Coordinates of C-alpha atoms in Angstrom, one line a residue:
M86 CA 67.9 169.7 169.2
D87 CA 70.9 171.8 168.8
N88 CA 72.0 171.3 165.1
S89 CA 75.2 173.3 165.1
F90 CA 78.1 171.6 165.1
G91 CA 81.1 171.8 167.8
R92 CA 85.2 172.1 167.2
G93 CA 88.0 169.9 166.9
V94 CA 87.0 166.8 165.7
L95 CA 87.2 167.6 161.6
A96 CA 87.8 171.0 161.8
T97 CA 91.2 171.2 159.2
P98 CA 91.4 173.4 156.5
I99 CA 90.3 172.5 153.1
S100 CA 91.7 173.2 149.3
G101 CA 90.9 172.9 145.8
T102 CA 87.4 173.5 146.7
S103 CA 84.2 175.7 145.0
R104 CA 81.5 177.1 146.5
E105 CA 79.1 175.5 144.4
A106 CA 80.8 172.0 144.8
I107 CA 79.9 172.1 148.4
F108 CA 77.0 174.2 149.0
P109 CA 74.8 173.9 145.7
R110 CA 72.2 176.6 145.1
S111 CA 68.5 175.7 145.1
G112 CA 67.3 173.1 142.3
E113 CA 71.4 172.2 141.8
V114 CA 71.6 169.5 144.2
S115 CA 72.1 167.1 141.3
N116 CA 75.4 168.6 140.3
L117 CA 77.0 167.9 143.7
R118 CA 80.4 167.3 143.6
N119 CA 80.6 163.3 143.6
P120 CA 83.5 162.5 146.0
N121 CA 86.3 160.2 144.0
T122 CA 87.8 159.5 147.4
A123 CA 87.5 159.6 151.2
A124 CA 89.8 162.0 151.5
D125 CA 87.6 164.1 148.9
V126 CA 84.0 163.7 151.4
W127 CA 86.7 164.3 154.7
E128 CA 87.7 167.6 153.0
M129 CA 83.5 168.1 152.6
A130 CA 82.9 166.9 156.1
A131 CA 85.6 169.2 157.5
L132 CA 84.1 172.5 156.0
V133 CA 80.6 171.8 156.7
S134 CA 82.0 171.0 160.8
A135 CA 84.1 174.4 161.1
P136 CA 82.9 176.0 164.0
S137 CA 80.5 179.4 163.5
P138 CA 79.5 181.7 166.3
P139 CA 76.6 181.7 167.7
P140 CA 72.9 183.4 165.9
T141 CA 72.7 186.8 166.8
T142 CA 69.8 189.1 166.6
S143 CA 71.5 191.0 164.0
K144 CA 71.6 187.6 162.2
P145 CA 68.8 185.4 163.2
P146 CA 68.9 181.3 162.4
R147 CA 67.4 180.3 158.7
Y148 CA 64.6 178.2 159.3
N149 CA 65.7 174.6 160.3
H150 CA 63.7 171.9 158.4
P151 CA 63.5 168.7 160.7
N152 CA 65.1 166.6 157.5
F153 CA 67.7 168.9 156.8
L154 CA 71.2 170.0 158.9
S155 CA 71.0 173.3 158.9
I156 CA 74.0 175.5 160.1
N157 CA 74.4 179.3 159.9
F158 CA 77.8 180.7 158.9
Y159 CA 78.8 184.2 159.5
N160 CA 82.1 184.1 159.2
R161 CA 83.9 184.6 155.5
T162 CA 85.6 181.8 154.0
T163 CA 88.2 181.5 151.2
F164 CA 88.5 178.9 148.6
D165 CA 91.0 179.0 146.0
G166 CA 92.6 182.1 147.5
I167 CA 89.0 183.7 146.3
S168 CA 87.4 185.3 150.0
M169 CA 83.3 185.1 149.8
D170 CA 80.3 185.9 152.1
V171 CA 79.0 182.7 152.6
D172 CA 76.0 184.1 154.7
A173 CA 74.7 185.9 151.4
G174 CA 71.4 184.2 150.9
I175 CA 73.0 180.4 150.4
N176 CA 71.3 177.3 152.3
G177 CA 74.0 175.2 152.0
I178 CA 74.3 172.1 153.7
D179 CA 70.9 172.3 154.6
G180 CA 69.5 172.0 151.4
L181 CA 70.9 168.3 151.1
P182 CA 68.2 165.8 152.1
M183 CA 69.1 163.0 154.5
E184 CA 69.8 160.0 152.6
L185 CA 72.4 162.0 150.1
L186 CA 74.2 163.4 152.9
C187 CA 74.3 159.8 154.7
N188 CA 75.5 158.5 150.9
I189 CA 78.6 161.6 151.6
L190 CA 79.1 160.3 155.5
W191 CA 79.3 156.3 153.9
L192 CA 82.3 157.5 151.5
A193 CA 83.7 158.5 154.2
I194 CA 84.2 155.3 156.0
S195 CA 87.6 153.2 155.5
P196 CA 86.8 149.5 155.3
S197 CA 90.0 149.2 157.0
N198 CA 89.2 151.0 160.0
T199 CA 85.3 151.4 160.2
R200 CA 84.7 151.3 163.6
R201 CA 87.2 154.3 164.1
D202 CA 85.3 156.5 161.7
L203 CA 81.7 155.6 162.4
C204 CA 82.9 157.3 165.5
R205 CA 84.6 160.1 164.1
L206 CA 81.8 161.2 162.2
S207 CA 79.1 160.7 165.1
L208 CA 81.1 163.0 167.2
V209 CA 80.4 165.7 165.1
C210 CA 76.8 166.4 166.2
R211 CA 73.8 165.3 167.3
L212 CA 71.8 165.3 164.1
W213 CA 74.9 163.3 162.7
W214 CA 74.8 160.5 165.6
E215 CA 71.6 159.8 165.0
W216 CA 71.1 159.5 161.9
I217 CA 75.0 156.9 162.0
E218 CA 73.2 155.1 164.5
S219 CA 69.8 154.6 162.8
S220 CA 71.0 154.3 159.4
A221 CA 71.3 150.2 158.7
L222 CA 73.9 151.6 155.7
F223 CA 76.5 152.5 158.3
W224 CA 76.7 149.1 159.5
T225 CA 76.7 147.0 156.4
Y226 CA 80.5 146.6 156.1
I227 CA 81.9 144.1 159.2
S228 CA 84.7 143.0 160.0
A229 CA 86.1 140.9 162.9
E230 CA 88.8 142.9 163.6
D231 CA 87.2 145.6 165.3
G232 CA 85.9 143.2 167.9
L233 CA 82.8 140.9 169.0
T234 CA 80.8 143.8 170.7
Y235 CA 81.3 145.7 167.5
V236 CA 80.0 142.5 165.1
R237 CA 76.6 141.7 166.7
R238 CA 76.4 145.4 166.9
A239 CA 76.6 145.7 163.3
L240 CA 74.6 142.9 163.2
E241 CA 71.1 144.1 164.8
K242 CA 72.3 148.0 163.3
S243 CA 72.2 146.5 159.9
K244 CA 68.6 145.2 159.8
D245 CA 67.6 143.7 156.5
A246 CA 70.1 145.2 154.6
P247 CA 72.7 143.2 152.9
I248 CA 75.7 143.1 154.6
D249 CA 79.3 142.6 153.5
L250 CA 81.9 140.2 156.1
H251 CA 85.4 140.2 156.5
Y252 CA 87.8 138.1 158.5
P253 CA 91.7 140.1 158.4
R254 CA 94.9 137.7 157.6
H255 CA 96.0 138.9 161.4
G256 CA 92.7 137.3 162.8
S257 CA 90.6 138.8 165.6
P258 CA 91.4 140.2 169.2
D259 CA 88.9 138.0 170.3
M260 CA 87.1 135.4 168.0
T261 CA 88.1 132.6 165.5
L262 CA 87.3 132.5 162.2
E263 CA 84.6 129.7 163.1
A264 CA 83.7 131.7 165.9
F265 CA 83.0 135.0 163.6
L266 CA 81.1 132.7 160.8
V267 CA 78.8 131.5 163.4
E268 CA 77.9 135.3 164.6
A269 CA 76.9 135.7 161.1
T270 CA 75.0 132.9 160.3
P271 CA 71.3 133.5 161.2
H272 CA 72.1 136.3 159.0
I273 CA 72.9 134.3 156.0
A274 CA 70.2 135.4 153.5
R275 CA 71.7 138.6 154.1
W276 CA 75.7 137.8 153.5
R277 CA 76.5 140.1 150.2
S278 CA 79.7 139.1 150.4
L279 CA 82.4 137.2 152.7
L280 CA 85.9 137.9 152.2
A281 CA 87.7 135.6 155.0
V282 CA 91.7 134.5 155.3
M283 CA 93.2 131.8 158.0
D284 CA 97.0 132.3 158.6
Q285 CA 97.4 130.5 161.8
L286 CA 100.2 128.7 162.9
S287 CA 98.0 126.0 164.9
P288 CA 96.3 123.0 163.5
V289 CA 92.9 123.9 162.1
S290 CA 90.2 121.9 160.8
L291 CA 88.7 123.2 157.3
E292 CA 85.3 121.2 158.1
S293 CA 84.6 122.7 161.7
T294 CA 85.8 126.0 160.7
F295 CA 83.8 126.0 157.4
A296 CA 80.6 124.0 159.0
V297 CA 78.6 127.2 158.5
L298 CA 79.4 127.2 154.4
T299 CA 79.3 123.6 154.5
A300 CA 75.4 123.4 155.7
T301 CA 73.8 126.0 154.8
P302 CA 73.5 128.3 151.4
A303 CA 73.7 131.9 150.9
P304 CA 71.1 132.9 148.3
S305 CA 72.1 136.7 148.2
L306 CA 76.2 136.2 148.1
K307 CA 77.8 138.0 145.2
S308 CA 81.5 137.7 146.1
L309 CA 83.1 134.9 147.6
D310 CA 86.7 135.0 148.7
L311 CA 88.5 132.2 151.0
R312 CA 91.7 132.2 151.2
L313 CA 94.5 130.3 153.2
G314 CA 97.1 132.0 154.0
P315 CA 101.4 131.0 154.0
R316 CA 101.3 130.1 157.8
N317 CA 98.6 128.2 158.1
R318 CA 98.0 124.6 159.0
W319 CA 95.2 123.2 157.7
T320 CA 94.0 119.0 158.9
S321 CA 91.5 118.0 156.6
Q322 CA 91.3 115.0 155.1
D323 CA 88.5 115.4 152.6
I324 CA 87.2 118.3 149.9
I325 CA 84.6 120.8 151.4
I326 CA 81.8 120.7 149.7
L327 CA 79.6 124.4 149.8
F328 CA 76.2 125.2 151.0
G329 CA 74.9 121.5 151.4
G330 CA 76.3 120.6 147.9
A331 CA 73.9 123.2 146.9
P332 CA 74.4 125.1 143.6
A333 CA 75.7 128.3 144.1
S334 CA 73.4 131.8 144.3
P335 CA 72.9 133.0 141.0
S336 CA 73.6 136.4 142.3
L337 CA 77.3 134.9 142.6
E338 CA 80.0 137.1 140.1
N339 CA 83.2 137.1 141.8
L340 CA 85.1 133.9 143.3
Y341 CA 88.3 133.7 144.9
L342 CA 89.7 130.6 145.9
K343 CA 93.5 130.4 147.4
K344 CA 95.1 126.7 148.3
M345 CA 91.2 125.6 149.9
P346 CA 90.4 122.2 148.5
V347 CA 86.7 122.9 147.3
A348 CA 84.3 121.0 145.0
I349 CA 84.1 122.9 142.2
G350 CA 81.4 120.8 139.9
P351 CA 78.4 120.9 142.8
L352 CA 78.7 125.1 142.9
R353 CA 77.3 124.5 138.9
L354 CA 79.3 128.4 138.1
S355 CA 77.2 130.8 136.1
G356 CA 77.3 134.2 135.3
L357 CA 80.9 134.9 137.1
T358 CA 82.7 138.5 136.3
L359 CA 86.3 137.2 138.5
L360 CA 87.6 133.8 139.2
T361 CA 90.8 133.4 140.4
L362 CA 91.8 130.0 141.5
T363 CA 95.1 130.1 143.2
R364 CA 96.9 126.3 144.4
V365 CA 93.3 124.8 144.0
V366 CA 93.9 121.3 143.6
T367 CA 90.1 120.0 142.9
I368 CA 89.2 121.4 139.8
S369 CA 90.0 119.7 136.2
T370 CA 90.4 120.9 133.3
L371 CA 87.1 120.3 132.1
E372 CA 85.0 121.3 135.4
L373 CA 87.0 124.9 134.7
F374 CA 85.8 124.7 131.1
E375 CA 81.6 124.3 132.2
V376 CA 82.5 127.4 134.6
L377 CA 83.8 129.4 131.5
R378 CA 81.0 128.5 129.0
A379 CA 78.6 129.4 131.5
S380 CA 80.4 132.8 132.2
P381 CA 80.3 134.8 129.1
G382 CA 80.2 138.1 131.0
L383 CA 83.6 136.8 132.9
E384 CA 86.0 140.0 133.3
T385 CA 88.9 138.4 135.0
L386 CA 90.1 134.8 135.0
R387 CA 93.5 134.1 137.1
L388 CA 95.1 130.8 137.6
E389 CA 98.0 129.6 139.9
E390 CA 99.9 126.6 140.8
N391 CA 96.5 124.4 140.0
T392 CA 97.4 120.9 139.8
G393 CA 94.2 119.4 138.8
L394 CA 94.5 121.1 135.4
A395 CA 95.9 119.0 133.0
A396 CA 95.7 118.4 128.9
V397 CA 92.2 116.8 127.8
E398 CA 91.6 114.6 125.0
P399 CA 90.2 115.3 122.5
R400 CA 92.8 117.9 121.1
P401 CA 91.7 121.8 121.6
S402 CA 90.9 121.0 117.4
A403 CA 88.4 119.1 118.2
V404 CA 86.5 121.0 120.8
E405 CA 84.3 124.0 120.8
P406 CA 85.6 127.1 121.4
I407 CA 84.4 129.5 124.7
E408 CA 83.3 132.6 123.6
L409 CA 84.6 135.3 126.5
P410 CA 83.3 138.1 124.9
K411 CA 84.3 140.7 127.4
L412 CA 87.4 138.9 129.6
R413 CA 89.8 141.9 129.9
Y414 CA 92.4 140.3 131.9
L415 CA 94.0 136.7 132.1
T416 CA 96.8 135.0 134.0
I417 CA 98.2 132.1 134.0
K418 CA 101.1 130.6 136.3
W419 CA 102.7 127.8 136.8
I420 CA 99.7 125.5 135.5
D421 CA 100.9 122.4 133.5
H422 CA 102.0 123.1 130.3
G423 CA 99.4 120.5 128.4
A424 CA 96.6 122.8 130.6
A425 CA 97.6 125.6 129.5
N426 CA 97.8 125.2 125.5
C427 CA 94.5 123.7 125.7
L428 CA 93.2 126.5 127.5
L429 CA 94.2 129.1 125.4
S430 CA 93.5 127.1 122.2
T431 CA 89.7 126.5 123.3
I432 CA 89.3 130.5 124.8
R433 CA 88.5 133.1 122.6
I434 CA 89.4 136.8 124.0
P435 CA 88.8 139.5 121.2
S436 CA 88.8 142.2 124.0
C437 CA 91.5 140.8 126.2
R438 CA 93.6 143.9 127.4
H439 CA 96.5 142.0 129.4
I440 CA 97.3 138.4 128.9
F441 CA 100.6 137.1 131.4
I442 CA 101.7 133.6 130.9
C443 CA 104.2 132.6 133.7
A444 CA 106.3 129.1 132.9
N445 CA 109.4 127.3 133.4
I446 CA 110.0 125.9 129.5
S447 CA 113.6 125.0 130.0
S448 CA 113.2 121.3 130.0
I449 CA 110.1 121.2 126.8
N450 CA 110.1 121.6 123.4
V451 CA 108.1 124.7 124.1
R452 CA 107.0 125.0 119.9
S453 CA 105.0 121.8 120.5
V454 CA 104.0 121.6 123.5
L455 CA 102.9 125.3 124.9
F456 CA 103.6 127.8 122.2
T457 CA 101.7 126.2 119.3
P458 CA 99.8 127.6 116.2
S459 CA 96.5 127.2 117.9
I460 CA 97.5 129.9 120.4
S461 CA 98.7 132.4 117.8
H462 CA 95.2 134.2 117.8
L463 CA 96.0 136.0 121.3
L464 CA 98.6 138.5 119.5
H465 CA 95.9 139.7 117.3
V466 CA 93.8 140.4 120.1
Q467 CA 94.9 143.8 120.8
S468 CA 94.3 144.7 117.2
T469 CA 90.7 143.5 117.0
A470 CA 89.9 145.1 120.2
N471 CA 91.6 148.4 119.6
P472 CA 91.5 148.7 115.4
A473 CA 93.4 152.3 115.2
L474 CA 96.0 150.7 117.0
D475 CA 97.4 148.9 113.8
S476 CA 98.5 151.7 112.6
E477 CA 101.1 152.1 115.6
P478 CA 104.6 150.1 115.6
W479 CA 104.1 147.2 118.0
K480 CA 108.2 146.4 119.3
I481 CA 108.6 143.4 120.5
K482 CA 110.4 143.5 124.3
V483 CA 112.9 141.4 125.2
E484 CA 114.7 141.2 128.5
V485 CA 117.0 138.9 129.4
D486 CA 118.7 137.7 133.0
D487 CA 120.0 135.1 134.4
G488 CA 117.7 132.0 134.2
D489 CA 114.7 134.3 133.2
C490 CA 113.2 136.4 130.2
T491 CA 110.4 138.5 129.5
I492 CA 108.7 138.9 126.0
E493 CA 106.1 141.4 125.7
F494 CA 104.2 142.1 122.9
R495 CA 101.1 144.2 122.5
G496 CA 98.7 143.0 125.6
L497 CA 101.1 139.9 126.0
Y498 CA 103.5 139.5 128.5
L499 CA 105.4 136.5 128.8
D500 CA 107.4 135.6 132.1
L501 CA 109.4 132.6 131.4
G502 CA 112.5 130.5 133.6
L503 CA 114.8 129.0 130.6
T504 CA 118.4 128.3 130.7
E505 CA 119.3 128.8 126.5
E506 CA 119.5 131.1 124.0
D507 CA 117.7 128.7 121.3
Q508 CA 115.0 128.5 123.7
I509 CA 114.2 132.5 123.1
Q510 CA 114.3 132.2 119.8
D511 CA 111.7 129.8 119.8
I512 CA 109.3 132.1 121.6
L513 CA 110.5 134.4 118.8
G514 CA 110.2 132.2 116.0
W515 CA 106.8 131.3 117.0
L516 CA 105.7 135.2 117.5
A517 CA 106.9 135.8 113.7
E518 CA 104.8 133.1 112.2
G519 CA 101.8 133.7 114.4
L520 CA 102.2 137.6 113.1
G521 CA 102.4 136.6 109.6
P522 CA 102.6 139.7 106.9
E523 CA 102.6 141.8 110.2
A524 CA 106.5 140.8 111.6
P525 CA 108.3 142.9 109.5
G526 CA 106.8 145.8 111.1
C527 CA 107.4 145.2 114.7
P528 CA 111.3 145.4 116.1
V529 CA 112.4 144.0 118.5
H530 CA 113.5 145.4 121.7
L531 CA 116.8 143.3 123.2
M532 CA 117.5 144.4 127.0
L533 CA 120.4 142.5 128.9
D534 CA 121.4 142.8 132.8
W535 CA 123.3 140.3 134.6
S536 CA 123.1 137.5 131.9
T537 CA 125.5 134.6 131.0
M538 CA 123.7 134.2 127.8
D539 CA 125.8 134.9 124.3
I540 CA 124.6 138.1 122.7
A541 CA 125.8 137.1 119.3
R542 CA 123.3 134.1 119.6
L543 CA 120.6 136.5 120.8
A544 CA 121.3 138.8 118.3
A545 CA 120.4 136.7 115.6
V546 CA 116.5 136.6 115.8
P547 CA 114.5 134.7 113.2
A548 CA 113.5 136.4 110.1
P549 CA 111.5 138.5 109.5
L550 CA 112.0 140.2 113.1
V551 CA 115.0 142.7 113.4
V552 CA 116.3 144.1 116.4
R553 CA 116.4 147.9 116.2
H554 CA 117.2 148.4 119.9
L555 CA 119.9 147.4 122.2
S556 CA 120.0 148.2 125.9
V557 CA 123.0 146.4 127.9
S558 CA 124.8 146.9 131.5
E559 CA 128.1 147.2 132.4
T560 CA 128.0 143.5 133.5
V561 CA 128.3 142.2 129.7
F562 CA 131.8 144.4 130.0
N563 CA 132.7 142.7 132.8
I564 CA 131.5 139.2 132.4
L565 CA 131.4 138.7 128.4
P566 CA 133.1 141.4 126.9
A567 CA 134.0 139.1 123.8
S568 CA 130.4 138.4 123.4
F569 CA 129.0 142.3 123.6
H570 CA 132.7 142.8 120.7
V571 CA 131.1 140.2 118.8
A572 CA 127.6 141.4 118.8
L573 CA 128.6 144.5 117.2
S574 CA 132.0 144.1 115.6
R575 CA 132.2 142.7 111.9
S576 CA 131.1 139.2 111.1
L577 CA 132.6 136.9 108.4
E578 CA 129.1 135.0 109.0
S579 CA 125.6 134.8 108.2
T580 CA 123.9 138.3 107.4
S581 CA 123.9 139.4 103.9
S582 CA 125.5 142.5 105.1
G583 CA 128.1 141.1 106.9
W584 CA 127.4 143.0 110.0
P585 CA 125.0 141.4 112.6
L586 CA 122.7 143.7 114.2
A587 CA 122.7 145.2 111.1
Q588 CA 119.8 147.5 111.0
L589 CA 120.1 148.3 115.0
E590 CA 119.1 152.0 115.3
S591 CA 119.3 152.6 119.0
L592 CA 121.7 151.8 121.7
S593 CA 121.3 152.1 125.5
V594 CA 124.3 151.3 127.5
K595 CA 124.7 151.6 131.4
F596 CA 128.3 152.4 132.6
H597 CA 130.1 152.0 136.3
T598 CA 133.2 152.6 135.0
A599 CA 135.6 155.2 132.6
E600 CA 137.3 151.6 131.5
S601 CA 133.8 150.3 130.1
Q602 CA 133.1 154.1 128.1
R603 CA 136.7 153.6 126.6
E604 CA 135.8 149.9 125.5
L605 CA 132.3 151.8 124.6
I606 CA 133.9 153.8 121.9
A607 CA 136.2 151.5 120.5
L608 CA 133.5 149.0 119.9
L609 CA 131.7 152.0 117.9
Q610 CA 134.6 153.2 116.0
S611 CA 135.0 150.1 114.7
R612 CA 131.3 149.7 113.9
Y613 CA 130.4 153.1 112.6
G614 CA 134.6 154.7 111.7
N615 CA 134.7 156.2 108.4
T616 CA 137.5 153.4 107.7
T617 CA 138.3 151.1 104.4
S618 CA 139.8 148.0 104.3
A619 CA 143.5 147.0 102.3
S620 CA 141.4 145.9 99.1
G621 CA 139.4 149.6 99.6
T622 CA 136.1 148.6 100.1
E623 CA 134.5 150.0 103.0
T624 CA 134.3 148.9 106.1
R625 CA 131.9 150.9 107.8
C626 CA 128.3 149.6 109.1
P627 CA 125.6 150.6 106.2
T628 CA 122.7 151.5 108.9
S629 CA 124.1 154.2 111.6
L630 CA 122.6 154.3 114.9
R631 CA 120.5 157.0 115.5
S632 CA 119.9 157.1 119.2
V633 CA 123.1 156.5 122.3
E634 CA 121.6 156.8 125.5
L635 CA 124.4 156.7 128.8
R636 CA 123.5 155.8 131.7
G637 CA 125.0 155.3 135.1
R638 CA 128.2 156.7 136.3
P639 CA 130.6 158.4 136.5
I640 CA 129.3 161.2 133.4
T641 CA 132.3 161.7 131.6
E642 CA 132.8 165.1 130.3
G643 CA 133.5 165.0 126.5
L644 CA 132.4 161.8 125.8
V645 CA 128.7 163.1 124.3
D646 CA 131.2 165.0 121.6
E647 CA 133.0 162.4 121.2
I648 CA 130.4 159.1 120.3
K649 CA 128.3 162.3 117.7
G650 CA 132.1 162.5 116.2
I651 CA 131.7 159.0 115.3
L652 CA 127.9 159.0 114.4
G653 CA 127.6 161.9 112.9
E654 CA 124.0 163.5 113.7
A655 CA 122.6 160.8 116.2
N656 CA 120.9 162.0 119.1
V657 CA 123.3 161.2 122.1
F658 CA 122.5 161.9 125.9
W659 CA 122.5 160.6 129.4
A660 CA 119.4 159.7 131.0

């Protein structure tokens, strides 16, 4: 058998790789570089596929073990700019066991084009072709995108190995999703994962399409992902009951459903690590609680537009808390406010890194319906998971746009639809009360862009919170010049110092015209200039700015120096 490599298929240059990474010395196979990407493996394959001249009498070929791939290099090769003789007694890739090399080749195969990559690797040499043809590992990812012939071939060549099935959104050239599942049905005991996306313009029957799943259990299924695309028109009138009404496989870890009317209760889900439900109308709040209680190892939970979720009685204070110690990512979007409050009041997520809540609060009393004291524990999950971070100043970032406001604090992200300044202050009031003694150490960063809300009212945040950073665009100058002037100028109301934003430390302004730059100079002069009133009292704001960031155009010469002349030692710069 000719074990040398052919030309052309993978013969591309390699860089950034040491000789030892590809050619381990005897006894050092365990130190072989672990490829992190398909590109890494592709470079490794490119190196070993470089053509070599035929053996000569002065350099006889090495002994070829039947389980190893033997290659003779007689040319000098450069790695990281260092030239070396790779023929100097190095066994090279022929020292790798077949199983290890097969695993390396497997990492070079892209799920988006498995058939193409298998073909390319098979063309490298006869030995690789034999390994790929005989190894079940290379045939376990089966996509309908590759066509009916390939699907049947992969089902056969995968032998008894677990298989991963994929039906893409754009479908298959020669079979429907129903036909794809029918082909895979005889192997349902080997299903490890199924991802099926239906996005067809013509009406389809979900009962007929998923008849296989409704009738037969999948005992080895670890991941189930069923989605209806935006174009899909389905004709189902009934709820789909999977697996003949039997519980889901105990090995099921990931469940992703989008717009699928699947009955959740009969599945008796437990042990999940990922749960995503988008527009699934068939799950109730109590059913969701049962799933969460049975899945203490849950790491990701995403709920979006599930109209079956509603507030439950008794109120959450009477419901036993659900402990989710491993949950890292929580997303709640556009579900009933009472249901969201009920869920957030019930779960305990001390290790959560990211909490995203999206809701329209324009027509509700947000402090009594959604952001109540019972969910204030969310404000402390980051410090509980990372005690060392308590020493860091946690800023509250408030970004206001027309009809929308985002508030970020620690790992909490709120995307809220609203129309009134008071609604933003209600949320900040909830934050201040929930933080308790921590609140004074959490500066507010207020960012305004394309908003018609009153800046002075937004700046009047509830005590003990304080706005220390203000960012505005030229829209503020064009649409709300009077409001912006009031926000930075002397006030006869409210604050004890007589100044709004009395403790403002940094300012960021985006310009589009020279006129707006002159307006800023006038405002800074009136606020921070050294002037006295008729009675002899100083009218300068007692707290000066430490930083001024200038953005946009035009970049006017001398503007930075002029602002420094007003503020003194402040850091003024163009970003």
